[in-house]
Amino acid sequence: SPGFGGSPYGIAADGGNLYITNTGSSTVQVVKESALGTVAGTISLPAGSQPQDIVAAGGNLYVADTGTGAISVISEASGSVTGSISVASPYGITADGGNLYVPNRDANTVSVISEGGTVSNTIAVGSKPIAVATDRGYLYVANSGDNTVSVIKESTGVVTATIPVGTNPAGLSADGGRVYVANLFGATLSVIFEIPVVSSLSPSSGITAGGTAVTITGAGFTGATAVKFGSTAATNVTVNSPTSITATAPAGAAGTVHVTVTVPGETSVT
């Protein structure tokens, strides 16, 4: 393995390269995936940057510089710093849907930044947020100071849930309808079921007497405990996969109803 000076911390992979932040030396080192034993280059950041996390998006690298309260922008093509975006006290960073999301540890906020470099929103979250992940239109923020995860709907910037986890959550990852949270001081792993999303029904209509077998397609269905048509529970609910459920529609009056899926702690938004 290649040697890294200055306390390596964050890492991003893109275009055949690995990019590693070095907190102590305020640099980003470049390692080619085809030659993992060799450091191919070193990119200097502003003095005192103390870079933490890093993400690749749109041909650039974005580095959370805790020491300067800014995001350094690096062109992957030139390997040089091309700009800086002022935030508060950045620690983690991720990219999704054309935006960057930056938890500010000491400000208890998340900055939303367009990849063009404009801060478009600042969202209040829990105490000392340090890590962030996105999945299916939601943002998950690990708040290390109050042992919670904030759930934010990306399209609105609204915190939809605050979920207690273990002691000092420091890292998280979303996959397969679940969010996994590593709790640093608790030496535990918390598992959160993601908010389910219903995208389509087949068939999309039935008879008022009920009894129609319906296939519900969406995401985040792992561990689903209930399906409702309006306020009435469906029967014969079977979770086929994280993206598919079959259920029998109940009797009801003629008209349109919302179909919702419930997993432990969350119900799909209608």
PDB file of N, CA, C and O in Angstrom, residues 184-223:
ATOM      1  N   LEU A 184     -19.712   5.465  16.659  1.00  0.00           N
ATOM      2  CA  LEU A 184     -18.304   5.422  17.035  1.00  0.00           C
ATOM      3  C   LEU A 184     -18.082   5.036  18.495  1.00  0.00           C
ATOM      4  O   LEU A 184     -17.372   4.081  18.810  1.00  0.00           O
ATOM      5  N   PHE A 185     -18.678   5.778  19.436  1.00  0.00           N
ATOM      6  CA  PHE A 185     -18.428   5.525  20.845  1.00  0.00           C
ATOM      7  C   PHE A 185     -19.310   4.406  21.394  1.00  0.00           C
ATOM      8  O   PHE A 185     -18.998   3.812  22.425  1.00  0.00           O
ATOM      9  N   GLY A 186     -20.386   4.107  20.715  1.00  0.00           N
ATOM     10  CA  GLY A 186     -21.240   3.030  21.166  1.00  0.00           C
ATOM     11  C   GLY A 186     -20.779   1.669  20.704  1.00  0.00           C
ATOM     12  O   GLY A 186     -21.249   0.642  21.192  1.00  0.00           O
ATOM     13  N   ALA A 187     -19.834   1.658  19.737  1.00  0.00           N
ATOM     14  CA  ALA A 187     -19.348   0.404  19.156  1.00  0.00           C
ATOM     15  C   ALA A 187     -20.512  -0.466  18.676  1.00  0.00           C
ATOM     16  O   ALA A 187     -20.547  -1.671  18.881  1.00  0.00           O
ATOM     17  N   THR A 188     -21.498   0.189  18.029  1.00  0.00           N
ATOM     18  CA  THR A 188     -22.683  -0.519  17.545  1.00  0.00           C
ATOM     19  C   THR A 188     -23.010  -0.063  16.125  1.00  0.00           C
ATOM     20  O   THR A 188     -22.484   0.934  15.638  1.00  0.00           O
ATOM     21  N   LEU A 189     -23.906  -0.812  15.500  1.00  0.00           N
ATOM     22  CA  LEU A 189     -24.425  -0.471  14.188  1.00  0.00           C
ATOM     23  C   LEU A 189     -25.939  -0.342  14.292  1.00  0.00           C
ATOM     24  O   LEU A 189     -26.617  -1.264  14.726  1.00  0.00           O
ATOM     25  N   SER A 190     -26.468   0.824  13.920  1.00  0.00           N
ATOM     26  CA  SER A 190     -27.920   1.023  13.893  1.00  0.00           C
ATOM     27  C   SER A 190     -28.418   0.825  12.460  1.00  0.00           C
ATOM     28  O   SER A 190     -27.750   1.219  11.501  1.00  0.00           O
ATOM     29  N   VAL A 191     -29.590   0.199  12.322  1.00  0.00           N
ATOM     30  CA  VAL A 191     -30.192  -0.027  11.014  1.00  0.00           C
ATOM     31  C   VAL A 191     -31.530   0.701  10.962  1.00  0.00           C
ATOM     32  O   VAL A 191     -32.398   0.485  11.807  1.00  0.00           O
ATOM     33  N   ILE A 192     -31.685   1.586   9.983  1.00  0.00           N
ATOM     34  CA  ILE A 192     -32.906   2.368   9.810  1.00  0.00           C
ATOM     35  C   ILE A 192     -33.580   1.936   8.526  1.00  0.00           C
ATOM     36  O   ILE A 192     -32.936   1.866   7.474  1.00  0.00           O
ATOM     37  N   PHE A 193     -34.861   1.618   8.590  1.00  0.00           N
ATOM     38  CA  PHE A 193     -35.612   1.362   7.367  1.00  0.00           C
ATOM     39  C   PHE A 193     -35.897   2.700   6.703  1.00  0.00           C
ATOM     40  O   PHE A 193     -36.389   3.636   7.333  1.00  0.00           O
ATOM     41  N   GLU A 194     -35.603   2.787   5.398  1.00  0.00           N
ATOM     42  CA  GLU A 194     -35.838   4.024   4.673  1.00  0.00           C
ATOM     43  C   GLU A 194     -37.331   4.285   4.491  1.00  0.00           C
ATOM     44  O   GLU A 194     -38.158   3.378   4.588  1.00  0.00           O
ATOM     45  N   ILE A 195     -37.672   5.540   4.219  1.00  0.00           N
ATOM     46  CA  ILE A 195     -39.052   5.907   3.938  1.00  0.00           C
ATOM     47  C   ILE A 195     -39.470   5.269   2.623  1.00  0.00           C
ATOM     48  O   ILE A 195     -38.835   5.481   1.587  1.00  0.00           O
ATOM     49  N   PRO A 196     -40.523   4.442   2.627  1.00  0.00           N
ATOM     50  CA  PRO A 196     -40.931   3.782   1.387  1.00  0.00           C
ATOM     51  C   PRO A 196     -41.560   4.760   0.397  1.00  0.00           C
ATOM     52  O   PRO A 196     -42.112   5.791   0.795  1.00  0.00           O
ATOM     53  N   VAL A 197     -41.467   4.412  -0.875  1.00  0.00           N
ATOM     54  CA  VAL A 197     -42.024   5.235  -1.950  1.00  0.00           C
ATOM     55  C   VAL A 197     -42.866   4.345  -2.854  1.00  0.00           C
ATOM     56  O   VAL A 197     -42.385   3.318  -3.334  1.00  0.00           O
ATOM     57  N   VAL A 198     -44.134   4.716  -3.075  1.00  0.00           N
ATOM     58  CA  VAL A 198     -45.012   4.010  -4.002  1.00  0.00           C
ATOM     59  C   VAL A 198     -44.988   4.757  -5.329  1.00  0.00           C
ATOM     60  O   VAL A 198     -45.284   5.947  -5.390  1.00  0.00           O
ATOM     61  N   SER A 199     -44.641   4.040  -6.414  1.00  0.00           N
ATOM     62  CA  SER A 199     -44.552   4.699  -7.718  1.00  0.00           C
ATOM     63  C   SER A 199     -45.639   4.275  -8.693  1.00  0.00           C
ATOM     64  O   SER A 199     -46.021   5.054  -9.567  1.00  0.00           O
ATOM     65  N   SER A 200     -46.174   3.042  -8.569  1.00  0.00           N
ATOM     66  CA  SER A 200     -47.227   2.624  -9.499  1.00  0.00           C
ATOM     67  C   SER A 200     -48.020   1.454  -8.937  1.00  0.00           C
ATOM     68  O   SER A 200     -47.561   0.749  -8.025  1.00  0.00           O
ATOM     69  N   LEU A 201     -49.224   1.268  -9.490  1.00  0.00           N
ATOM     70  CA  LEU A 201     -50.116   0.172  -9.107  1.00  0.00           C
ATOM     71  C   LEU A 201     -50.552  -0.566 -10.367  1.00  0.00           C
ATOM     72  O   LEU A 201     -50.801   0.049 -11.409  1.00  0.00           O
ATOM     73  N   SER A 202     -50.681  -1.893 -10.253  1.00  0.00           N
ATOM     74  CA  SER A 202     -51.188  -2.670 -11.381  1.00  0.00           C
ATOM     75  C   SER A 202     -52.092  -3.794 -10.852  1.00  0.00           C
ATOM     76  O   SER A 202     -51.633  -4.643 -10.082  1.00  0.00           O
ATOM     77  N   PRO A 203     -53.397  -3.754 -11.210  1.00  0.00           N
ATOM     78  CA  PRO A 203     -54.064  -2.717 -12.010  1.00  0.00           C
ATOM     79  C   PRO A 203     -54.238  -1.434 -11.179  1.00  0.00           C
ATOM     80  O   PRO A 203     -54.090  -1.459  -9.958  1.00  0.00           O
ATOM     81  N   SER A 204     -54.566  -0.347 -11.845  1.00  0.00           N
ATOM     82  CA  SER A 204     -54.714   0.937 -11.170  1.00  0.00           C
ATOM     83  C   SER A 204     -56.151   1.202 -10.732  1.00  0.00           C
ATOM     84  O   SER A 204     -56.445   2.262 -10.185  1.00  0.00           O
ATOM     85  N   SER A 205     -57.062   0.260 -10.978  1.00  0.00           N
ATOM     86  CA  SER A 205     -58.454   0.405 -10.536  1.00  0.00           C
ATOM     87  C   SER A 205     -59.027  -0.977 -10.239  1.00  0.00           C
ATOM     88  O   SER A 205     -58.480  -1.998 -10.662  1.00  0.00           O
ATOM     89  N   GLY A 206     -60.124  -0.990  -9.474  1.00  0.00           N
ATOM     90  CA  GLY A 206     -60.761  -2.261  -9.126  1.00  0.00           C
ATOM     91  C   GLY A 206     -62.230  -2.046  -8.844  1.00  0.00           C
ATOM     92  O   GLY A 206     -62.783  -0.968  -9.080  1.00  0.00           O
ATOM     93  N   ILE A 207     -62.868  -3.055  -8.281  1.00  0.00           N
ATOM     94  CA  ILE A 207     -64.296  -2.976  -7.989  1.00  0.00           C
ATOM     95  C   ILE A 207     -64.523  -2.522  -6.557  1.00  0.00           C
ATOM     96  O   ILE A 207     -63.672  -2.715  -5.682  1.00  0.00           O
ATOM     97  N   THR A 208     -65.684  -1.888  -6.303  1.00  0.00           N
ATOM     98  CA  THR A 208     -65.959  -1.358  -4.966  1.00  0.00           C
ATOM     99  C   THR A 208     -66.114  -2.458  -3.930  1.00  0.00           C
ATOM    100  O   THR A 208     -65.938  -2.214  -2.730  1.00  0.00           O
ATOM    101  N   ALA A 209     -66.442  -3.654  -4.356  1.00  0.00           N
ATOM    102  CA  ALA A 209     -66.597  -4.773  -3.416  1.00  0.00           C
ATOM    103  C   ALA A 209     -65.263  -5.260  -2.873  1.00  0.00           C
ATOM    104  O   ALA A 209     -65.218  -6.038  -1.910  1.00  0.00           O
ATOM    105  N   GLY A 210     -64.154  -4.796  -3.453  1.00  0.00           N
ATOM    106  CA  GLY A 210     -62.843  -5.240  -3.022  1.00  0.00           C
ATOM    107  C   GLY A 210     -62.474  -6.576  -3.627  1.00  0.00           C
ATOM    108  O   GLY A 210     -63.202  -7.133  -4.455  1.00  0.00           O
ATOM    109  N   GLY A 211     -61.335  -7.095  -3.221  1.00  0.00           N
ATOM    110  CA  GLY A 211     -60.903  -8.408  -3.691  1.00  0.00           C
ATOM    111  C   GLY A 211     -59.956  -8.375  -4.864  1.00  0.00           C
ATOM    112  O   GLY A 211     -59.489  -9.430  -5.307  1.00  0.00           O
ATOM    113  N   THR A 212     -59.635  -7.192  -5.395  1.00  0.00           N
ATOM    114  CA  THR A 212     -58.710  -7.101  -6.526  1.00  0.00           C
ATOM    115  C   THR A 212     -57.273  -7.297  -6.047  1.00  0.00           C
ATOM    116  O   THR A 212     -56.832  -6.648  -5.090  1.00  0.00           O
ATOM    117  N   ALA A 213     -56.558  -8.220  -6.691  1.00  0.00           N
ATOM    118  CA  ALA A 213     -55.138  -8.418  -6.382  1.00  0.00           C
ATOM    119  C   ALA A 213     -54.330  -7.313  -7.066  1.00  0.00           C
ATOM    120  O   ALA A 213     -54.440  -7.118  -8.276  1.00  0.00           O
ATOM    121  N   VAL A 214     -53.561  -6.579  -6.293  1.00  0.00           N
ATOM    122  CA  VAL A 214     -52.836  -5.418  -6.803  1.00  0.00           C
ATOM    123  C   VAL A 214     -51.332  -5.606  -6.575  1.00  0.00           C
ATOM    124  O   VAL A 214     -50.913  -6.016  -5.486  1.00  0.00           O
ATOM    125  N   THR A 215     -50.544  -5.312  -7.603  1.00  0.00           N
ATOM    126  CA  THR A 215     -49.087  -5.278  -7.467  1.00  0.00           C
ATOM    127  C   THR A 215     -48.656  -3.831  -7.276  1.00  0.00           C
ATOM    128  O   THR A 215     -48.962  -2.969  -8.110  1.00  0.00           O
ATOM    129  N   ILE A 216     -47.969  -3.560  -6.178  1.00  0.00           N
ATOM    130  CA  ILE A 216     -47.502  -2.215  -5.839  1.00  0.00           C
ATOM    131  C   ILE A 216     -46.010  -2.157  -6.112  1.00  0.00           C
ATOM    132  O   ILE A 216     -45.242  -2.976  -5.589  1.00  0.00           O
ATOM    133  N   THR A 217     -45.606  -1.194  -6.921  1.00  0.00           N
ATOM    134  CA  THR A 217     -44.195  -1.045  -7.271  1.00  0.00           C
ATOM    135  C   THR A 217     -43.661   0.261  -6.689  1.00  0.00           C
ATOM    136  O   THR A 217     -44.359   1.273  -6.679  1.00  0.00           O
ATOM    137  N   GLY A 218     -42.447   0.208  -6.205  1.00  0.00           N
ATOM    138  CA  GLY A 218     -41.835   1.400  -5.620  1.00  0.00           C
ATOM    139  C   GLY A 218     -40.453   1.082  -5.101  1.00  0.00           C
ATOM    140  O   GLY A 218     -39.683   0.400  -5.771  1.00  0.00           O
ATOM    141  N   ALA A 219     -40.138   1.542  -3.896  1.00  0.00           N
ATOM    142  CA  ALA A 219     -38.827   1.298  -3.294  1.00  0.00           C
ATOM    143  C   ALA A 219     -38.940   1.394  -1.783  1.00  0.00           C
ATOM    144  O   ALA A 219     -39.879   1.986  -1.248  1.00  0.00           O
ATOM    145  N   GLY A 220     -37.987   0.786  -1.100  1.00  0.00           N
ATOM    146  CA  GLY A 220     -37.947   0.855   0.362  1.00  0.00           C
ATOM    147  C   GLY A 220     -38.979  -0.015   1.046  1.00  0.00           C
ATOM    148  O   GLY A 220     -39.401   0.284   2.161  1.00  0.00           O
ATOM    149  N   PHE A 221     -39.378  -1.123   0.407  1.00  0.00           N
ATOM    150  CA  PHE A 221     -40.442  -1.959   0.965  1.00  0.00           C
ATOM    151  C   PHE A 221     -39.931  -3.032   1.926  1.00  0.00           C
ATOM    152  O   PHE A 221     -40.739  -3.771   2.495  1.00  0.00           O
ATOM    153  N   THR A 222     -38.630  -3.136   2.102  1.00  0.00           N
ATOM    154  CA  THR A 222     -38.085  -4.154   2.989  1.00  0.00           C
ATOM    155  C   THR A 222     -38.680  -4.025   4.392  1.00  0.00           C
ATOM    156  O   THR A 222     -38.654  -2.960   4.998  1.00  0.00           O
ATOM    157  N   GLY A 223     -39.205  -5.117   4.920  1.00  0.00           N
ATOM    158  CA  GLY A 223     -39.781  -5.115   6.260  1.00  0.00           C
ATOM    159  C   GLY A 223     -41.144  -4.480   6.361  1.00  0.00           C
ATOM    160  O   GLY A 223     -41.616  -4.184   7.472  1.00  0.00           O
TER     161      GLY A 223
END
